[in-house]
Amino acid sequence: MSVSGQELAPPQGATYDTRPMPEAGLTESNVTALADEGRRVDLEVPLARLARLEGLLASHEGTVQGHVAFAREDGRIVADVEFDASLTLTCQRCMEPMPVQLEGGSRVVLLEKEEDAADVPQEFETALAPNGRLRLAGLIEEELLLALPAAPRHAAGQCPAARPETRDEGAAPDVQRPFANLGELLAGRSKH
């Protein structure tokens, strides 16, 4: 007994543009087939499942939303990758957790072997997809890593470390002048 695609469609609804991704894109997908079909895959990846973010986030709660649109250009598999994530990072000024909203993306050429990267135009990023297979969550994770700030800090005026501490009215401020006596030291040196 054969079953047509129409019989597999949900009743009174449209069919999926793409099949739901198992394990939120954490298992390998056949990117060759996705590119040949011109598919777009929407992903919702738990931050806790992105191992390369370990130690970079103050909290692994939440998800990163993303999508990958596949196409063929000049015989190459091209993936347009976009993401949007609400993360909790550690402020490098006060060392307290801070929320950060990141979004971004890029065009990535998927290659079966590293040697093929020499022929890819510079406006593309590259990623390896051996045997035409790749974890789609890995593409999202790579883009997220590239977008992370090197030294995250609260916005001006919002960092607890930058706020002035309350002092007693009569207390003199602690002012350090490490070079206050430098002139005297240099004058004493020139006499010898």
GROMACS .gro file of N, CA and C in nm, residues 73 77 101 183:
model
   12
   73GLU      N    1   2.507   2.739  -0.474
   73GLU     CA    2   2.558   2.852  -0.552
   73GLU      C    3   2.691   2.811  -0.614
   77ILE      N    4   2.758   2.417  -0.157
   77ILE     CA    5   2.648   2.421  -0.060
   77ILE      C    6   2.668   2.546   0.025
  101GLN      N    7   2.174   4.060   2.498
  101GLN     CA    8   2.096   4.016   2.381
  101GLN      C    9   2.189   4.018   2.261
  183GLY      N   10   5.940   6.349   4.080
  183GLY     CA   11   6.023   6.465   4.048
  183GLY      C   12   6.144   6.476   4.140
   0.00000   0.00000   0.00000
